[in-house]
């Protein structure tokens, strides 16, 4: 049994941990030592932390612990992608995906149990929403992946990139996500470069301004439509934060991190947002924002109302945007044989919104 009165050390970034040690009558620099044990060595055994005094190790046993989610399933795709289903202490489950490539490896991390935004093309939306993840639950996904990939030390050649692109809207869990990203970039923890930590948002405009002031990571924005009328339908949060306001926030973010472009994600839905006219409108929208465009072929899920655009349609769309001078790549679909591709993450959400009840999917896969 875990003792929830004990502090979970995975919840603390360096600053919090320094304060924790000062509270214990210790020096703040102990934080760096403990972070190394926890995150670089993957250790949770206080007794073995020999550069801490015996008295301090005993004290840690009494007041602190390392609480990790339980791995329910670990799946391996034919293309090398791996997906873990993790059970949290309250029984909810989330998913984390590792995508190896020739010259890098990307870990895709969840920020909430489910999602409240209800984008029409996303499988996570169907599950409804339960709650924000804690700092410990966010960083534990990186810790689990390191341990599972056999990396006793966090190895930035294997997991070189982290994207906050799993389940949930990271900017609606602002404080915890920022603290967890602090740990990802902390040299005493995972030491990832700030260019290799990316936060993806559906466009929570005030939080983009806040993020600019709180930490310096790469920003990706799920745009998916070039007009408010269409985006209102696909990404309903657009009704609150329309495209013009979103673009202003993006220009501002890019101005504070010069030479860094914002990545815009655009899911290709057949007959919905994939015409050449949409491409032209998109060029206008992106005109004065330093941007990269990421076209994502729609990944279907049971009961999804859309089809993916045909390859030629995606290529034509890409060429038009490229010709207008915008760096554009089509994202390669990875891990779809284990439902690990973009938009397919589902986990197991104890839905508080009751949204999931509206989408009872017939078990077509069993036929
Ligand atoms: N809430 C954040 C983080 C999720 S990121 C955001 O919206 O950015 C997940 C990315 O996958 C987003 O760009 C999302 O729009 C995209 N996506 C969702 N469902 C998809 C699907 N079925 N096929 C392809 N991409 C999808």
Coordinates of C-alpha atoms and ligand atoms in Angstrom, one line a residue:
X1 CA 0.0 0.0 0.0
X2 CA 1.2 3.5 -0.8
X3 CA 0.9 6.0 2.0
X4 CA -0.6 9.1 0.5
X5 CA 0.4 11.2 3.4
X6 CA 4.0 10.9 2.3
X7 CA 5.2 13.4 -0.3
X8 CA 5.8 12.0 -3.8
X9 CA 9.2 13.1 -4.7
X10 CA 8.3 12.9 -8.4
X11 CA 6.0 15.9 -7.9
X12 CA 8.9 18.2 -7.2
X13 CA 11.0 20.2 -9.6
X14 CA 14.4 21.5 -8.5
X15 CA 13.0 24.6 -6.9
X16 CA 10.3 22.7 -5.0
X17 CA 12.8 20.1 -3.9
X18 CA 15.2 22.8 -2.7
X19 CA 12.3 24.2 -0.6
X20 CA 11.5 20.7 0.7
X21 CA 15.1 20.2 1.9
X22 CA 15.2 23.6 3.5
X23 CA 12.1 22.6 5.4
X24 CA 13.9 19.5 6.6
X25 CA 16.7 21.7 7.9
X26 CA 19.0 20.7 5.0
X27 CA 20.8 22.7 2.3
X28 CA 18.9 23.4 -0.9
X29 CA 21.7 21.9 -3.0
X30 CA 20.7 18.4 -1.8
X31 CA 17.9 18.7 -4.4
X32 CA 20.4 18.2 -7.2
X33 CA 21.7 15.1 -5.7
X34 CA 18.3 13.6 -5.1
X35 CA 17.1 14.6 -8.6
X36 CA 20.1 12.7 -10.1
X37 CA 19.2 9.5 -8.1
X38 CA 15.6 9.7 -9.0
X39 CA 15.7 10.7 -12.6
X40 CA 19.2 9.8 -13.9
X41 CA 19.8 6.6 -12.0
X42 CA 16.2 5.6 -12.0
X43 CA 16.6 4.8 -8.3
X44 CA 13.9 4.9 -5.6
X45 CA 15.9 3.3 -2.9
X46 CA 16.9 5.9 -0.3
X47 CA 19.2 3.5 1.5
X48 CA 21.4 3.3 -1.5
X49 CA 21.7 7.1 -1.9
X50 CA 25.1 7.1 -0.3
X51 CA 26.0 10.7 -0.9
X52 CA 23.3 11.7 1.5
X53 CA 23.8 11.3 5.2
X54 CA 22.4 8.3 7.0
X55 CA 20.2 10.6 9.1
X56 CA 18.8 12.3 5.9
X57 CA 18.1 8.9 4.3
X58 CA 16.2 7.8 7.4
X59 CA 14.3 11.0 7.3
X60 CA 13.4 10.5 3.7
X61 CA 12.1 7.0 4.4
X62 CA 9.7 8.6 6.9
X63 CA 8.3 11.5 5.0
X64 CA 8.8 10.8 1.3
X65 CA 8.4 8.1 -1.3
X66 CA 8.5 7.6 -5.1
X67 CA 5.1 6.7 -6.4
X68 CA 5.0 5.4 -10.0
X69 CA 2.0 4.4 -12.1
X70 CA 1.6 0.7 -12.8
X71 CA 2.3 -0.6 -16.4
X72 CA -0.9 -2.4 -17.5
X73 CA 0.2 -3.2 -21.0
X74 CA 3.3 -2.6 -23.1
X75 CA 2.7 -2.9 -26.8
X76 CA 5.2 -3.0 -29.6
X77 CA 4.4 -1.9 -33.1
X78 CA 5.8 -3.6 -36.2
X79 CA 7.5 -0.2 -37.0
X80 CA 9.2 -0.1 -33.6
X81 CA 6.8 2.3 -31.9
X82 CA 5.9 1.4 -28.3
X83 CA 2.9 2.2 -26.3
X84 CA 2.4 1.9 -22.6
X85 CA -1.0 1.9 -20.8
X86 CA -0.4 3.2 -17.3
X87 CA -2.7 2.8 -14.4
X88 CA -2.8 5.8 -11.9
X89 CA -3.5 5.5 -8.2
X90 CA -7.2 6.4 -8.7
X91 CA -7.7 3.7 -11.3
X92 CA -7.7 5.9 -14.3
X93 CA -5.4 4.9 -17.2
X94 CA -3.3 7.0 -19.6
X95 CA -1.2 6.2 -22.6
X96 CA 2.4 7.1 -23.4
X97 CA 4.0 6.5 -26.8
X98 CA 7.7 6.1 -27.8
X99 CA 8.5 6.7 -31.5
X100 CA 12.0 5.7 -32.6
X101 CA 13.5 7.2 -35.7
X102 CA 16.9 6.9 -37.4
X103 CA 18.4 9.9 -35.8
X104 CA 16.2 10.5 -32.8
X105 CA 13.5 9.1 -30.5
X106 CA 10.4 11.0 -29.5
X107 CA 8.3 10.3 -26.4
X108 CA 4.7 11.5 -26.6
X109 CA 3.4 12.3 -23.1
X110 CA -0.2 12.8 -21.8
X111 CA -1.1 15.8 -19.6
X112 CA -4.7 15.0 -18.5
X113 CA -6.9 12.0 -17.9
X114 CA -9.1 12.4 -21.0
X115 CA -9.7 15.8 -22.5
X116 CA -12.3 18.5 -22.1
X117 CA -12.0 20.1 -25.5
X118 CA -14.1 17.7 -27.6
X119 CA -12.4 18.1 -31.0
X120 CA -14.5 16.3 -33.5
X121 CA -11.8 14.1 -35.1
X122 CA -10.0 13.0 -31.9
X123 CA -10.5 9.7 -30.1
X124 CA -9.4 11.0 -26.7
X125 CA -12.4 13.5 -26.9
X126 CA -14.8 10.5 -27.0
X127 CA -13.6 9.4 -23.6
X128 CA -14.6 12.5 -21.8
X129 CA -12.5 14.1 -19.1
X130 CA -11.6 13.2 -15.6
X131 CA -8.8 15.4 -14.2
X132 CA -5.4 17.0 -14.6
X133 CA -2.3 14.8 -14.2
X134 CA 0.0 15.6 -11.3
X135 CA 3.6 16.7 -11.9
X136 CA 4.6 13.2 -10.7
X137 CA 2.3 11.5 -13.2
X138 CA 3.6 13.6 -16.1
X139 CA 7.3 13.1 -15.4
X140 CA 6.7 9.4 -14.5
X141 CA 5.9 8.8 -18.1
X142 CA 9.4 9.8 -19.1
X143 CA 10.8 7.8 -16.1
X144 CA 8.8 4.7 -17.1
X145 CA 10.0 5.0 -20.7
X146 CA 13.7 5.3 -19.7
X147 CA 13.4 2.3 -17.4
X148 CA 11.5 0.2 -20.0
X149 CA 13.9 1.1 -22.7
X150 CA 16.7 -0.2 -20.5
X151 CA 18.2 3.1 -19.8
X152 CA 19.4 3.2 -16.2
X153 CA 20.6 6.8 -17.0
X154 CA 18.3 9.1 -18.9
X155 CA 19.9 8.9 -22.3
X156 CA 19.2 11.8 -24.6
X157 CA 20.4 9.9 -27.6
X158 CA 17.5 7.4 -27.2
X159 CA 14.8 9.7 -26.0
X160 CA 16.0 12.9 -27.6
X161 CA 12.6 14.6 -27.9
X162 CA 9.5 15.0 -25.7
X163 CA 6.2 16.2 -27.2
X164 CA 3.3 17.1 -24.9
X165 CA 1.0 15.6 -27.6
X166 CA -0.6 12.7 -25.8
X167 CA -4.0 12.8 -24.1
X168 CA -5.3 16.1 -22.8
X169 CA -4.8 19.8 -23.3
X170 CA -1.5 20.7 -21.6
X171 CA -2.2 24.4 -21.3
X172 CA -5.3 23.6 -19.2
X173 CA -3.0 21.9 -16.7
X174 CA -0.5 24.8 -16.8
X175 CA 1.3 24.7 -13.5
X176 CA 1.9 20.9 -13.4
X177 CA 2.9 20.8 -17.1
X178 CA 5.4 23.6 -16.6
X179 CA 7.0 22.0 -13.6
X180 CA 7.3 18.7 -15.3
X181 CA 8.9 20.3 -18.3
X182 CA 11.3 22.0 -15.9
X183 CA 12.4 18.5 -14.9
X184 CA 12.7 17.4 -18.6
X185 CA 15.1 20.2 -19.2
X186 CA 17.0 20.2 -15.9
X187 CA 20.6 19.0 -16.3
X188 CA 20.2 17.1 -13.0
X189 CA 17.1 15.3 -14.2
X190 CA 16.7 14.6 -18.0
X191 CA 18.7 17.4 -19.5
X192 CA 16.7 17.7 -22.7
X193 CA 17.4 20.8 -24.8
X194 CA 14.6 23.3 -24.8
X195 CA 14.3 23.0 -28.6
X196 CA 13.5 19.3 -28.1
X197 CA 10.6 19.7 -25.7
X198 CA 7.5 20.7 -27.5
X199 CA 4.1 21.6 -26.1
X200 CA 1.1 21.2 -28.4
X201 CA -2.0 23.2 -27.7
X202 CA -5.5 23.5 -29.3
X203 CA -5.1 27.2 -28.7
X204 CA -5.8 28.3 -25.2
X205 CA -4.8 31.9 -25.9
X206 CA -4.2 33.5 -22.5
X207 CA -2.1 30.4 -21.5
X208 CA 0.1 30.9 -24.5
X209 CA 1.0 34.4 -23.2
X210 CA 1.6 32.8 -19.7
X211 CA 3.8 30.1 -21.2
X212 CA 5.9 32.7 -22.9
X213 CA 6.8 34.1 -19.4
X214 CA 7.0 30.8 -17.6
X215 CA 9.3 28.7 -19.7
X216 CA 11.0 28.4 -23.0
X217 CA 9.9 25.4 -25.0
X218 CA 8.9 24.8 -28.6
X219 CA 5.3 25.5 -29.3
X220 CA 3.0 23.5 -31.6
X221 CA -0.6 24.7 -32.3
X222 CA -3.3 22.4 -33.5
X223 CA -4.9 24.6 -36.2
X224 CA -6.7 22.2 -38.5
X225 CA -8.8 24.8 -40.3
X226 CA -8.1 28.2 -41.9
X227 CA -11.4 29.9 -41.2
X228 CA -13.3 30.4 -37.9
X229 CA -16.5 28.8 -39.3
X230 CA -14.8 25.5 -40.0
X231 CA -12.5 25.6 -37.0
X232 CA -15.5 26.3 -34.7
X233 CA -16.7 22.9 -35.8
X234 CA -13.5 20.9 -35.7
X235 CA -11.9 22.5 -32.6
X236 CA -14.8 23.9 -30.6
X237 CA -12.5 25.9 -28.3
X238 CA -12.1 28.2 -31.3
X239 CA -15.4 29.8 -30.4
X240 CA -13.7 31.1 -27.3
X241 CA -10.4 31.9 -28.9
X242 CA -10.8 32.6 -32.6
X243 CA -8.0 32.4 -35.2
X244 CA -7.0 36.1 -35.2
X245 CA -6.4 36.1 -31.5
X246 CA -4.6 32.8 -31.6
X247 CA -2.3 34.1 -34.4
X248 CA -1.6 37.2 -32.4
X249 CA -0.5 35.1 -29.4
X250 CA 1.6 32.9 -31.7
X251 CA 3.4 36.0 -33.2
X252 CA 4.1 37.2 -29.7
X253 CA 5.4 33.8 -28.6
X254 CA 7.7 33.6 -31.7
X255 CA 9.0 37.1 -31.0
X256 CA 10.2 36.2 -27.5
X257 CA 12.0 33.1 -28.8
X258 CA 13.6 34.5 -31.9
X259 CA 14.7 32.2 -34.7
X260 CA 12.2 29.6 -33.4
X261 CA 9.2 28.8 -35.6
X262 CA 5.9 27.7 -34.4
X263 CA 4.7 24.3 -35.6
X264 CA 1.1 24.3 -36.9
X265 CA -0.6 21.0 -37.0
X266 CA -3.2 20.4 -39.6
X267 CA -5.1 17.1 -39.7
X268 CA -6.1 16.1 -43.3
X269 CA -9.8 15.2 -43.4
X270 CA -11.2 14.2 -46.8
X271 CA -13.6 16.7 -48.2
X272 CA -13.6 18.8 -45.0
X273 CA -10.4 20.9 -44.9
X274 CA -8.2 19.6 -47.7
X275 CA -9.1 21.6 -50.8
X276 CA -6.7 24.0 -52.6
X277 CA -8.9 26.8 -51.5
X278 CA -8.3 25.8 -47.9
X279 CA -4.6 25.7 -48.6
X280 CA -4.7 29.2 -50.0
X281 CA -6.6 30.5 -47.0
X282 CA -4.1 28.8 -44.7
X283 CA -1.2 30.5 -46.4
X284 CA -2.9 33.8 -45.6
X285 CA -3.5 32.9 -42.0
X286 CA 0.2 31.9 -41.5
X287 CA 1.6 34.7 -43.6
X288 CA 3.1 36.8 -40.9
X289 CA 3.9 34.1 -38.2
X290 CA 7.3 32.3 -38.4
X291 CA 5.8 28.9 -39.0
X292 CA 6.3 25.3 -40.0
X293 CA 3.4 23.3 -41.1
X294 CA 2.9 19.7 -40.1
X295 CA 0.2 17.9 -42.2
X296 CA -1.2 14.9 -40.2
X297 CA -3.0 12.3 -42.2
X298 CA -6.2 11.6 -40.2
X299 CA -6.0 8.4 -38.2
X300 CA -9.3 6.7 -38.0
X301 CA -10.8 5.1 -34.8
X302 CA -13.9 3.1 -34.3
X303 CA -17.0 5.2 -35.1
X304 CA -15.0 8.2 -36.3
X305 CA -17.0 10.4 -38.7
X306 CA -14.1 11.2 -41.2
X307 CA -11.9 9.7 -43.8
X308 CA -8.3 10.5 -44.4
X309 CA -7.5 12.6 -47.5
X310 CA -6.0 10.6 -50.4
X311 CA -2.2 10.8 -50.7
X312 CA -2.4 13.0 -53.9
X313 CA -4.7 15.5 -52.2
X314 CA -2.3 15.8 -49.3
X315 CA 0.6 16.2 -51.7
X316 CA -1.2 18.9 -53.7
X317 CA -2.1 20.8 -50.5
X318 CA 1.5 20.5 -49.3
X319 CA 2.9 21.7 -52.6
X320 CA 0.7 24.8 -52.7
X321 CA 1.8 25.8 -49.1
X322 CA 5.4 25.0 -49.9
X323 CA 5.3 27.2 -53.0
X324 CA 4.2 30.0 -50.8
X325 CA 7.4 29.6 -48.8
X326 CA 6.2 27.8 -45.7
X327 CA 8.2 24.8 -44.6
X328 CA 5.7 21.9 -44.7
X329 CA 6.1 18.2 -43.9
X330 CA 3.6 15.4 -43.9
X331 CA 3.8 13.5 -40.6
X332 CA 4.5 9.8 -41.2
X333 CA 1.9 7.7 -39.5
X334 CA 3.5 5.6 -36.8
X335 CA 2.3 2.8 -34.6
X336 CA -1.3 2.7 -36.0
X337 CA -1.3 -1.1 -35.7
X338 CA -1.3 -0.7 -31.9
X339 CA -3.6 2.4 -31.9
X340 CA -0.7 4.6 -31.0
X341 CA -0.9 7.1 -33.8
X342 CA -2.0 10.8 -33.3
X343 CA -5.5 11.1 -32.1
X344 CA -5.8 7.4 -31.3
X345 CA -4.9 7.5 -27.6
X346 CA -7.7 6.5 -25.4
X347 CA -6.5 5.1 -22.0
X348 CA -9.3 4.3 -19.6
X349 CA -11.0 7.4 -18.3
X350 CA -13.6 7.5 -15.5
X351 CA -15.6 10.1 -17.4
X352 CA -16.9 13.0 -15.3
X353 CA -18.4 14.8 -18.3
X354 CA -20.7 11.8 -19.4
X355 CA -19.6 12.7 -22.9
X356 CA -18.5 9.1 -23.5
X357 CA -22.1 7.9 -23.1
X358 CA -23.0 9.7 -26.3
X359 CA -20.6 7.6 -28.3
X360 CA -21.4 3.9 -27.8
X361 CA -19.4 2.3 -30.6
X362 CA -20.6 -1.0 -32.0
X363 CA -18.0 -3.6 -31.7
X364 CA -17.2 -3.7 -35.4
X365 CA -13.7 -5.0 -34.7
X366 CA -15.0 -8.3 -33.3
X367 CA -16.7 -9.4 -36.5
Ligands
LIG1 N1 -4.7 19.1 -26.9 C1 -3.4 19.3 -27.5 C2 -2.5 18.1 -27.4 C3 -3.0 16.9 -28.2 S1 -1.8 16.7 -29.4 C4 -3.6 19.7 -28.9 O1 -4.7 19.7 -29.4 O2 -2.6 20.1 -29.6 C5 -2.4 15.6 -30.5 C6 -2.3 16.0 -31.9 O3 -3.0 15.0 -32.7 C7 -3.1 17.3 -32.1 O4 -2.6 18.0 -33.2 C8 -4.4 16.7 -32.6 O5 -5.2 17.7 -33.2 C9 -4.0 15.6 -33.5 N2 -5.1 14.6 -33.7 C10 -6.1 14.3 -32.9 N3 -6.9 13.4 -33.4 C11 -6.3 13.0 -34.5 C12 -6.6 12.0 -35.5 N4 -7.7 11.2 -35.4 N5 -5.8 11.8 -36.5 C13 -4.7 12.6 -36.6 N6 -4.3 13.6 -35.7 C14 -5.1 13.7 -34.7

